[in-house]
Short mmCIF file of C-alpha atoms in Angstrom, two decimals:
data_model
loop_
_atom_site.label_atom_id
_atom_site.label_comp_id
_atom_site.label_asym_id
_atom_site.label_seq_id
_atom_site.Cartn_x
_atom_site.Cartn_y
_atom_site.Cartn_z
CA MET A 956 0.00 0.00 0.00
CA THR A 957 1.22 3.48 -0.79
CA ARG A 958 2.20 5.56 2.22
CA ARG A 959 2.41 9.10 0.95
CA SER A 960 3.32 11.26 -1.98
CA ILE A 961 7.04 11.65 -2.52
CA TYR A 962 6.80 13.51 -5.82
CA PRO A 963 4.36 16.32 -5.03
CA SER A 964 5.21 18.29 -8.14
CA LEU A 965 6.80 16.26 -10.87
CA ALA A 966 8.01 18.54 -13.60
CA ARG A 967 8.07 16.97 -17.03
CA THR A 968 11.58 15.70 -17.58
CA SER A 969 12.97 14.80 -20.96
CA LEU A 970 13.95 11.17 -21.06
CA LEU A 971 15.49 8.77 -23.50
CA VAL A 972 15.82 5.06 -23.09
CA THR A 973 17.70 3.29 -25.85
CA ILE A 974 18.42 -0.41 -25.78
CA LEU A 975 20.49 -1.68 -28.67
CA LEU A 976 20.82 -5.41 -29.16
CA LEU A 977 24.10 -6.39 -30.76
CA SER A 978 25.15 -9.68 -32.28
CA THR A 979 28.64 -9.59 -30.81
CA ALA A 980 29.84 -9.00 -27.29
CA TYR A 981 31.61 -5.86 -26.24
CA ALA A 982 35.16 -6.08 -25.01
CA SER A 983 35.79 -4.97 -21.46
CA SER A 984 36.78 -1.36 -21.20
CA SER A 985 37.66 1.19 -18.59
CA THR A 986 34.75 3.03 -17.04
CA VAL A 987 34.13 6.51 -15.80
CA THR A 988 33.04 6.72 -12.21
CA VAL A 989 29.69 8.45 -11.92
CA LYS A 990 29.71 11.08 -9.21
CA ALA A 991 26.96 10.35 -6.71
CA LEU A 992 24.45 13.14 -6.20
CA ALA A 993 23.15 11.71 -2.92
CA GLN A 994 24.78 11.90 0.48
CA TYR A 995 24.51 9.74 3.53
CA PRO A 996 22.30 11.11 6.29
CA ALA A 997 24.05 11.59 9.62
CA GLY A 998 24.80 8.24 11.24
CA PHE A 999 24.35 6.27 8.04
CA ASP A 1000 26.61 3.24 8.35
CA ASP A 1001 29.16 2.47 5.65
CA PRO A 1002 27.85 -0.51 3.64
CA ALA A 1003 31.31 -1.27 2.32
CA GLY A 1004 32.55 -1.77 5.86
CA THR A 1005 35.45 0.66 5.53
CA ALA A 1006 34.39 2.74 8.52
CA SER A 1007 32.06 2.37 11.46
CA ALA A 1008 30.17 5.49 10.47
CA VAL A 1009 30.39 8.33 8.00
CA ALA A 1010 29.88 12.01 8.30
CA GLU A 1011 26.80 13.68 6.89
CA THR A 1012 28.73 14.94 3.90
CA ALA A 1013 30.30 11.59 2.93
CA ALA A 1014 29.58 10.59 -0.66
CA LEU A 1015 27.71 7.45 -1.59
CA PRO A 1016 29.59 4.53 -3.08
CA SER A 1017 29.96 5.22 -6.77
CA LEU A 1018 27.88 3.35 -9.28
CA SER A 1019 31.06 1.53 -10.28
CA ALA A 1020 30.57 -0.52 -7.13
CA LEU A 1021 27.82 -2.39 -8.94
CA GLY A 1022 30.60 -4.25 -10.70
CA GLY A 1023 30.65 -6.87 -13.41
CA SER A 1024 29.65 -10.51 -13.47
CA SER A 1025 32.26 -11.83 -11.04
CA ALA A 1026 31.33 -9.36 -8.31
CA LEU A 1027 27.64 -9.93 -8.90
CA GLY A 1028 28.08 -13.65 -8.59
CA ALA A 1029 29.74 -13.30 -5.22
CA ARG A 1030 27.07 -10.97 -3.90
CA GLY A 1031 24.26 -12.96 -5.49
CA THR A 1032 25.30 -16.13 -3.70
CA ILE A 1033 24.89 -14.37 -0.38
CA VAL A 1034 21.70 -12.52 -1.14
CA GLY A 1035 19.97 -15.31 -2.98
CA SER A 1036 20.16 -18.10 -0.42
CA VAL A 1037 16.61 -18.93 0.65
CA GLY A 1038 14.56 -21.83 1.94
CA ASN A 1039 13.67 -23.28 -1.45
CA GLN A 1040 16.09 -22.71 -4.31
CA GLY A 1041 15.78 -18.97 -3.86
CA PRO A 1042 15.56 -16.14 -6.34
CA ALA A 1043 17.65 -16.85 -9.40
CA THR A 1044 21.17 -15.54 -8.94
CA THR A 1045 22.41 -15.93 -12.48
CA THR A 1046 23.90 -12.91 -14.20
CA THR A 1047 23.10 -14.20 -17.67
CA ALA A 1048 19.43 -13.24 -17.58
CA THR A 1049 18.83 -9.59 -18.33
CA THR A 1050 15.70 -9.02 -16.26
CA GLY A 1051 14.70 -10.67 -13.00
CA LEU A 1052 10.95 -10.49 -12.43
CA TRP A 1053 8.85 -10.66 -9.28
CA ALA A 1054 5.11 -10.24 -8.83
CA ALA A 1055 3.01 -8.58 -6.13
CA ASP A 1056 0.23 -11.14 -6.44
CA TRP A 1057 -1.88 -10.66 -3.34
CA GLY A 1058 -4.61 -8.78 -5.20
CA GLY A 1059 -7.68 -10.17 -6.90
CA ALA A 1060 -6.08 -11.57 -10.06
CA ALA A 1061 -4.78 -14.74 -8.43
CA ALA A 1062 -8.21 -15.91 -7.24
CA GLY A 1063 -9.54 -16.30 -10.78
CA ARG A 1064 -6.37 -17.53 -12.50
CA SER A 1065 -6.50 -20.63 -14.67
CA ALA A 1066 -4.05 -23.53 -14.38
CA ALA A 1067 -2.35 -22.29 -17.53
CA GLY A 1068 -2.06 -18.86 -15.96
CA TRP A 1069 -0.45 -20.31 -12.84
CA GLN A 1070 2.04 -22.20 -14.98
CA ALA A 1071 2.90 -19.01 -16.85
CA ALA A 1072 3.36 -17.19 -13.54
CA ALA A 1073 5.78 -19.86 -12.31
CA ARG A 1074 7.83 -19.66 -15.49
CA ASN A 1075 7.81 -15.87 -15.88
CA ASP A 1076 8.79 -14.87 -12.36
CA GLN A 1077 11.58 -15.59 -9.93
CA ILE A 1078 9.57 -14.45 -6.88
CA LEU A 1079 5.82 -14.63 -6.32
CA ILE A 1080 4.19 -13.01 -3.29
CA GLY A 1081 0.62 -14.06 -2.61
CA SER A 1082 -2.07 -14.47 0.02
CA ARG A 1083 -2.27 -17.60 2.09
CA GLY A 1084 -5.82 -18.62 1.19
CA VAL A 1085 -5.29 -18.55 -2.56
CA TYR A 1086 -1.71 -19.76 -2.79
CA ARG A 1087 -1.51 -22.70 -0.39
CA LYS A 1088 -2.95 -25.30 -2.78
CA TRP A 1089 -0.74 -24.16 -5.69
CA ILE A 1090 2.65 -24.09 -3.97
CA PRO A 1091 3.70 -27.71 -4.72
CA GLN A 1092 2.73 -27.38 -8.37
CA LEU A 1093 4.45 -24.02 -8.72
CA HIS A 1094 7.68 -25.57 -7.45
CA THR A 1095 7.26 -28.44 -9.90
CA TRP A 1096 6.95 -26.03 -12.80
CA ASN A 1097 9.88 -23.93 -11.58
CA PRO A 1098 12.12 -25.46 -8.87
CA SER A 1099 14.02 -22.18 -8.46
CA LEU A 1100 10.86 -20.13 -7.84
CA SER A 1101 10.47 -18.52 -4.41
CA VAL A 1102 6.88 -18.30 -3.19
CA LEU A 1103 6.43 -15.85 -0.32
CA MET A 1104 3.38 -15.44 1.91
CA TYR A 1105 1.84 -11.98 2.11
CA ASP A 1106 1.66 -10.56 5.64
CA LEU A 1107 -0.20 -7.38 6.54
CA GLY A 1108 2.68 -6.12 8.65
CA PRO A 1109 2.17 -4.19 11.92
CA TYR A 1110 -1.61 -4.08 11.55
CA LEU A 1111 -4.63 -6.14 12.60
CA GLN A 1112 -7.97 -6.01 10.83
CA ILE A 1113 -10.95 -5.05 12.93
CA GLY A 1114 -13.39 -7.91 13.36
CA SER A 1115 -10.77 -10.63 12.92
CA ALA A 1116 -10.24 -13.24 15.63
CA ASP A 1117 -6.73 -11.94 16.30
CA TYR A 1118 -7.99 -8.37 16.61
CA LYS A 1119 -10.65 -9.31 19.13
CA GLN A 1120 -8.33 -11.48 21.19
CA ILE A 1121 -5.43 -9.03 21.29
CA LEU A 1122 -7.66 -6.06 22.09
CA ALA A 1123 -9.19 -7.98 24.98
CA GLN A 1124 -6.02 -9.52 26.38
CA HIS A 1125 -3.20 -7.19 25.31
CA PRO A 1126 -4.63 -3.73 24.56
CA ASP A 1127 -1.16 -2.20 25.05
CA TRP A 1128 0.00 -3.93 21.86
CA PHE A 1129 -2.04 -1.46 19.80
CA ALA A 1130 -0.57 1.88 18.82
CA ARG A 1131 -2.52 4.85 20.18
CA ASP A 1132 -2.63 8.57 19.51
CA SER A 1133 -2.26 11.37 22.07
CA SER A 1134 -5.89 10.92 23.14
CA GLY A 1135 -5.47 7.19 23.69
CA ARG A 1136 -7.47 6.26 20.61
CA LEU A 1137 -6.66 3.33 18.35
CA ILE A 1138 -5.16 4.30 15.01
CA ASN A 1139 -6.39 3.06 11.66
CA LEU A 1140 -5.73 3.94 8.03
CA PRO A 1141 -8.26 6.11 6.22
CA MET A 1142 -7.31 4.44 2.92
CA PHE A 1143 -7.75 1.00 4.51
CA PRO A 1144 -10.11 1.68 7.43
CA ARG A 1145 -10.22 -1.93 8.67
CA ASN A 1146 -6.45 -1.94 9.31
CA TYR A 1147 -5.48 -0.93 12.84
CA LEU A 1148 -1.91 -0.06 13.72
CA MET A 1149 0.09 -2.09 16.23
CA ASP A 1150 3.05 -0.82 18.27
CA PRO A 1151 6.31 -2.31 16.92
CA GLY A 1152 8.07 -0.93 19.99
CA ASN A 1153 6.25 -3.48 22.13
CA SER A 1154 8.50 -6.53 22.47
CA ALA A 1155 5.64 -8.87 23.38
CA TYR A 1156 3.78 -7.89 20.21
CA ARG A 1157 6.91 -8.42 18.12
CA ALA A 1158 7.35 -11.93 19.58
CA TRP A 1159 3.72 -12.76 18.86
CA HIS A 1160 3.96 -11.51 15.29
CA ALA A 1161 7.08 -13.59 14.64
CA GLN A 1162 5.44 -16.73 16.03
CA GLN A 1163 2.29 -16.25 13.98
CA LEU A 1164 4.23 -15.55 10.81
CA ALA A 1165 6.54 -18.54 11.17
CA ALA A 1166 3.66 -20.91 11.95
CA ALA A 1167 1.69 -19.85 8.87
CA VAL A 1168 4.69 -20.11 6.55
CA ALA A 1169 5.53 -23.60 7.82
CA ALA A 1170 1.94 -24.85 7.73
CA ASP A 1171 1.38 -23.96 4.07
CA GLY A 1172 4.82 -24.70 2.65
CA PHE A 1173 5.79 -21.16 1.66
CA ASP A 1174 9.46 -20.37 1.05
CA GLY A 1175 9.20 -17.36 3.30
CA ALA A 1176 7.13 -14.23 3.81
CA MET A 1177 6.81 -10.59 2.83
CA VAL A 1178 5.93 -8.20 5.67
CA ASP A 1179 3.95 -5.32 4.20
CA SER A 1180 3.57 -1.71 5.29
CA VAL A 1181 6.59 -1.09 7.46
CA GLY A 1182 8.14 2.35 7.29
CA ASP A 1183 7.40 5.83 8.54
CA GLY A 1184 3.96 6.30 6.97
CA PRO A 1185 2.02 6.34 10.27
CA LEU A 1186 4.17 9.23 11.52
CA GLY A 1187 2.83 11.50 8.79
CA ASN A 1188 -0.69 11.95 7.45
CA TYR A 1189 -1.14 8.35 6.32
CA ALA A 1190 -2.90 7.21 9.49
CA SER A 1191 -5.81 8.57 11.55
CA GLY A 1192 -3.41 9.68 14.27
CA VAL A 1193 0.26 9.86 15.18
CA PRO A 1194 1.41 6.97 17.41
CA ILE A 1195 2.69 7.87 20.85
CA ASP A 1196 5.85 6.30 22.23
CA PRO A 1197 4.91 4.75 25.62
CA ALA A 1198 8.49 5.32 26.82
CA THR A 1199 8.43 9.09 26.29
CA HIS A 1200 4.68 9.86 26.09
CA GLN A 1201 5.54 11.89 23.00
CA PRO A 1202 5.01 11.13 19.32
CA TYR A 1203 7.37 8.43 18.15
CA ALA A 1204 10.63 9.81 16.81
CA MET A 1205 11.31 8.73 13.26
CA THR A 1206 14.44 6.75 14.05
CA THR A 1207 12.88 5.09 17.09
CA TRP A 1208 9.88 3.91 15.08
CA LEU A 1209 12.00 2.55 12.24
CA GLN A 1210 14.46 0.91 14.62
CA SER A 1211 11.53 -0.78 16.36
CA GLU A 1212 10.45 -2.15 12.99
CA VAL A 1213 13.99 -3.40 12.42
CA LEU A 1214 13.65 -5.36 15.66
CA MET A 1215 10.32 -6.68 14.41
CA LEU A 1216 11.86 -7.85 11.14
CA ASN A 1217 14.81 -9.39 12.97
CA GLY A 1218 12.41 -11.36 15.15
CA ASP A 1219 10.47 -12.52 12.10
CA LYS A 1220 13.65 -13.68 10.39
CA ALA A 1221 14.91 -15.51 13.48
CA ALA A 1222 11.59 -17.34 13.80
CA MET A 1223 11.92 -18.73 10.26
CA PRO A 1224 15.37 -20.33 9.99
CA GLY A 1225 16.19 -21.18 6.40
CA LYS A 1226 13.26 -19.13 5.07
CA TYR A 1227 13.29 -15.92 3.04
CA LEU A 1228 12.04 -12.63 4.47
CA ALA A 1229 11.16 -9.55 2.44
CA PHE A 1230 9.53 -6.32 3.56
CA ASN A 1231 7.70 -3.46 1.89
CA GLY A 1232 8.87 -0.11 3.17
CA LEU A 1233 11.78 1.27 1.16
CA VAL A 1234 9.29 3.34 -0.89
CA SER A 1235 11.72 5.10 -3.26
CA GLY A 1236 15.24 6.42 -3.57
CA VAL A 1237 14.12 9.75 -2.13
CA ASP A 1238 12.73 8.03 0.97
CA TYR A 1239 15.61 5.57 1.17
CA PHE A 1240 18.29 8.20 1.60
CA ARG A 1241 16.09 10.21 3.95
CA ASP A 1242 15.19 7.47 6.43
CA SER A 1243 13.97 4.13 5.06
CA TYR A 1244 17.57 2.90 4.71
CA ILE A 1245 17.23 2.11 8.43
CA LEU A 1246 14.98 -0.82 7.50
CA ALA A 1247 17.79 -2.19 5.33
CA THR A 1248 19.91 -2.62 8.45
CA SER A 1249 17.59 -5.45 9.50
CA ASN A 1250 18.27 -9.15 8.93
CA ALA A 1251 15.62 -9.36 6.23
CA ASP A 1252 16.74 -10.66 2.84
CA ALA A 1253 14.98 -8.19 0.55
CA GLY A 1254 13.18 -4.85 0.48
CA ILE A 1255 10.44 -3.56 -1.81
CA ALA A 1256 10.48 -0.03 -3.23
CA GLU A 1257 6.78 0.39 -3.99
CA LEU A 1258 7.18 3.79 -5.64
CA PHE A 1259 10.10 2.96 -7.90
CA LEU A 1260 10.35 5.93 -10.29
CA ARG A 1261 6.74 7.13 -9.91
CA GLN A 1262 3.58 7.54 -7.86
CA PRO A 1263 0.94 5.12 -9.18
CA THR A 1264 -1.58 7.88 -9.94
CA SER A 1265 0.83 10.49 -11.29
CA PRO A 1266 -0.02 11.69 -14.80
CA VAL A 1267 1.26 9.28 -17.40
CA THR A 1268 3.09 12.15 -19.09
CA SER A 1269 5.10 13.06 -15.95
CA PHE A 1270 8.56 11.61 -15.42
CA PRO A 1271 10.88 11.98 -12.42
CA ALA A 1272 13.61 14.56 -12.27
CA ALA A 1273 17.17 13.47 -12.99
CA SER A 1274 18.10 13.73 -9.30
CA GLU A 1275 15.25 11.38 -8.37
CA VAL A 1276 16.33 8.87 -10.99
CA GLN A 1277 19.85 9.05 -9.59
CA LEU A 1278 18.59 8.26 -6.09
CA ASP A 1279 16.62 5.25 -7.30
CA VAL A 1280 19.69 3.89 -9.09
CA GLU A 1281 21.88 4.52 -6.05
CA MET A 1282 19.36 2.75 -3.83
CA ILE A 1283 19.70 -0.49 -5.82
CA GLY A 1284 23.47 -0.41 -5.50
CA ASN A 1285 23.38 0.45 -1.81
CA LEU A 1286 21.07 -2.47 -1.04
CA TRP A 1287 23.44 -4.76 -2.93
CA PHE A 1288 26.28 -3.58 -0.68
CA ARG A 1289 24.12 -4.47 2.30
CA HIS A 1290 23.54 -8.00 0.95
CA LYS A 1291 19.88 -7.21 0.36
CA ALA A 1292 17.83 -8.03 -2.70
CA PHE A 1293 15.99 -5.15 -4.37
CA LEU A 1294 12.37 -5.55 -5.48
CA GLY A 1295 11.29 -2.57 -7.57
CA TRP A 1296 7.59 -1.99 -8.17
CA THR A 1297 6.37 0.47 -10.80
CA LYS A 1298 2.61 0.95 -11.04
CA MET A 1299 0.68 2.64 -13.84
CA TRP A 1300 -2.67 3.35 -12.21
CA SER A 1301 -3.38 6.66 -13.93
CA GLY A 1302 -4.42 5.25 -17.29
CA GLY A 1303 -3.00 6.28 -20.63
CA THR A 1304 -2.74 5.05 -24.18
CA ALA A 1305 -0.92 1.87 -25.11
CA ALA A 1306 1.93 3.98 -26.48
CA GLN A 1307 2.20 5.98 -23.25
CA ILE A 1308 2.26 2.84 -21.10
CA ALA A 1309 4.88 1.30 -23.39
CA LYS A 1310 7.01 4.43 -23.06
CA TRP A 1311 6.92 4.10 -19.28
CA GLU A 1312 7.72 0.41 -19.48
CA GLN A 1313 10.79 1.17 -21.59
CA PHE A 1314 11.92 3.92 -19.26
CA THR A 1315 11.46 1.77 -16.15
CA LEU A 1316 13.32 -1.13 -17.71
CA GLY A 1317 16.18 1.09 -18.86
CA VAL A 1318 16.75 2.73 -15.46
CA TYR A 1319 16.45 -0.61 -13.68
CA LEU A 1320 19.03 -2.24 -15.95
CA LEU A 1321 21.56 0.51 -15.22
CA ALA A 1322 21.90 -0.90 -11.71
CA ARG A 1323 20.47 -4.39 -12.06
CA ASN A 1324 22.51 -7.09 -10.34
CA SER A 1325 21.98 -10.75 -9.54
CA ALA A 1326 19.72 -9.87 -6.61
CA SER A 1327 17.48 -7.31 -8.32
CA TYR A 1328 13.91 -7.91 -9.44
CA LEU A 1329 11.32 -5.78 -11.20
CA ASP A 1330 7.52 -5.74 -11.24
CA PHE A 1331 6.02 -3.43 -13.84
CA MET A 1332 2.24 -3.18 -13.44
CA PRO A 1333 0.60 -1.59 -16.51
CA SER A 1334 -2.76 -1.02 -14.80
CA HIS A 1335 -4.44 -1.38 -11.43
CA SER A 1336 -6.25 -4.56 -12.49
CA ALA A 1337 -3.44 -6.14 -14.49
CA ASP A 1338 -2.41 -9.71 -13.73
CA ASN A 1339 1.22 -8.81 -13.24
CA THR A 1340 2.41 -12.39 -13.05
CA ALA A 1341 2.23 -12.35 -16.84
CA VAL A 1342 4.97 -10.61 -18.81
CA PRO A 1343 3.01 -7.72 -20.32
CA TYR A 1344 5.72 -6.69 -22.77
CA PRO A 1345 8.28 -8.79 -24.64
CA ASN A 1346 10.92 -6.21 -23.71
CA LEU A 1347 10.89 -7.62 -20.18
CA GLN A 1348 12.14 -10.93 -21.58
CA MET A 1349 15.17 -9.45 -23.30
CA GLN A 1350 18.40 -11.35 -22.84
CA LEU A 1351 21.24 -8.86 -22.87
CA GLY A 1352 23.48 -11.27 -21.01
CA ALA A 1353 25.77 -10.45 -18.14
CA PRO A 1354 26.77 -6.82 -17.51
CA PHE A 1355 30.33 -6.18 -18.62
CA GLY A 1356 30.87 -3.24 -16.38
CA THR A 1357 29.45 -0.29 -14.60
CA PRO A 1358 27.11 2.54 -15.53
CA VAL A 1359 28.99 5.33 -17.30
CA MET A 1360 27.89 8.95 -17.51
CA GLN A 1361 28.66 10.92 -20.68
CA GLY A 1362 26.98 14.27 -20.81
CA SER A 1363 23.34 13.66 -19.91
CA THR A 1364 23.36 9.98 -20.78
CA TYR A 1365 23.78 7.00 -18.51
CA SER A 1366 24.91 3.84 -20.30
CA ARG A 1367 25.90 0.34 -19.33
CA GLN A 1368 27.38 -2.41 -21.47
CA PHE A 1369 26.08 -5.95 -21.42
CA GLN A 1370 27.27 -9.11 -23.13
CA PHE A 1371 24.88 -8.70 -26.06
CA GLY A 1372 24.01 -5.03 -26.02
CA THR A 1373 24.00 -1.63 -24.37
CA VAL A 1374 21.48 0.19 -22.22
CA ALA A 1375 21.50 3.99 -22.39
CA VAL A 1376 19.28 6.43 -20.51
CA ASP A 1377 19.34 10.08 -21.50
CA LEU A 1378 17.88 12.45 -18.94
CA VAL A 1379 17.53 15.44 -21.24
CA THR A 1380 15.91 14.45 -24.53
CA ASP A 1381 12.24 13.53 -24.74
CA THR A 1382 12.58 10.62 -27.16
CA VAL A 1383 12.04 7.07 -25.95
CA THR A 1384 13.12 4.22 -28.20
CA LEU A 1385 13.67 0.56 -27.64
#
């Protein structure tokens, strides 16, 4: 679920995505280090491990840190180890795909559709009720597929058995505003916020999550809706920290959610844990990077490159694109898989949607490594387990090197082609 707007006023930015497929491989060549535009916030730990902490003005690792195939293989082995076979860690496939499949499409999917989903995607995330009977067959169709159970995160739904029991027996597990009222989400009014700072609640959540994953044979779980959303205008009230009797500080709230994720991971030995809360590159380098310090295996950026309902003609500024690219590389340094999610919920012509698909794919491939996955959703109702565009099946081979900046154009060489993203011109070709 979307937490808040991060692009309140997207100016139209000229963009070019060019992907040229070549019949012969490029030779390795020297690269130009791209100067990072972003900076670490104060206290941001050094993912390369070269210092215990960095000053506020320290530069991000350069995009050259994304490396070639040998480095990706080493990182991919660490990031990709999960309970089943895990997300594919090969560097020969151009695009790794995942699917946010907990919506309505899965309930009405045919057997042929399920088979296509297993073959198209490396990671599927779905609801327990729909997915449990399909898990064995999905693994038969694709032994390397990771099937993760959707979890609502630090929320309980009013009227559910868990809600009634916890409210009666452990009312202090619920987050409350300054007037002592329970907090829900206006966009999802049945969802009531829990207090991740409560250790007893965290232990209960971990036990419930692990039991459900084990009972149904999932390869792990995805914990939804962590992050700082409730501290803004996303919820009906601002949660109060019982320790201070003041509104939760941003870092305290996020660090409490890190403890929650760590408990979830510890309760599922050998299983994969993902979370939804990175939001975007803008949010990542402001505060959501804290969630990446957890023991979870992967993080979802739900607003990768755009707000779902932004006008189809609006594209992010160059600085925002830079932050999204840097986020992928920084997660890789932290041994975390990146799951990018780009949603086109504002409508548009087929040509406009295709233009966005090309742009999303081009930016993603600039930083794509063996633990990166993309979900492009062309409409709100789309069955995004299918590959909506053949471009997403392109096989450019392993990356030969790092992103290079020449003028206004980012480019990256692959075994069988080149990806180039120009942040000035308004032409999009593929």
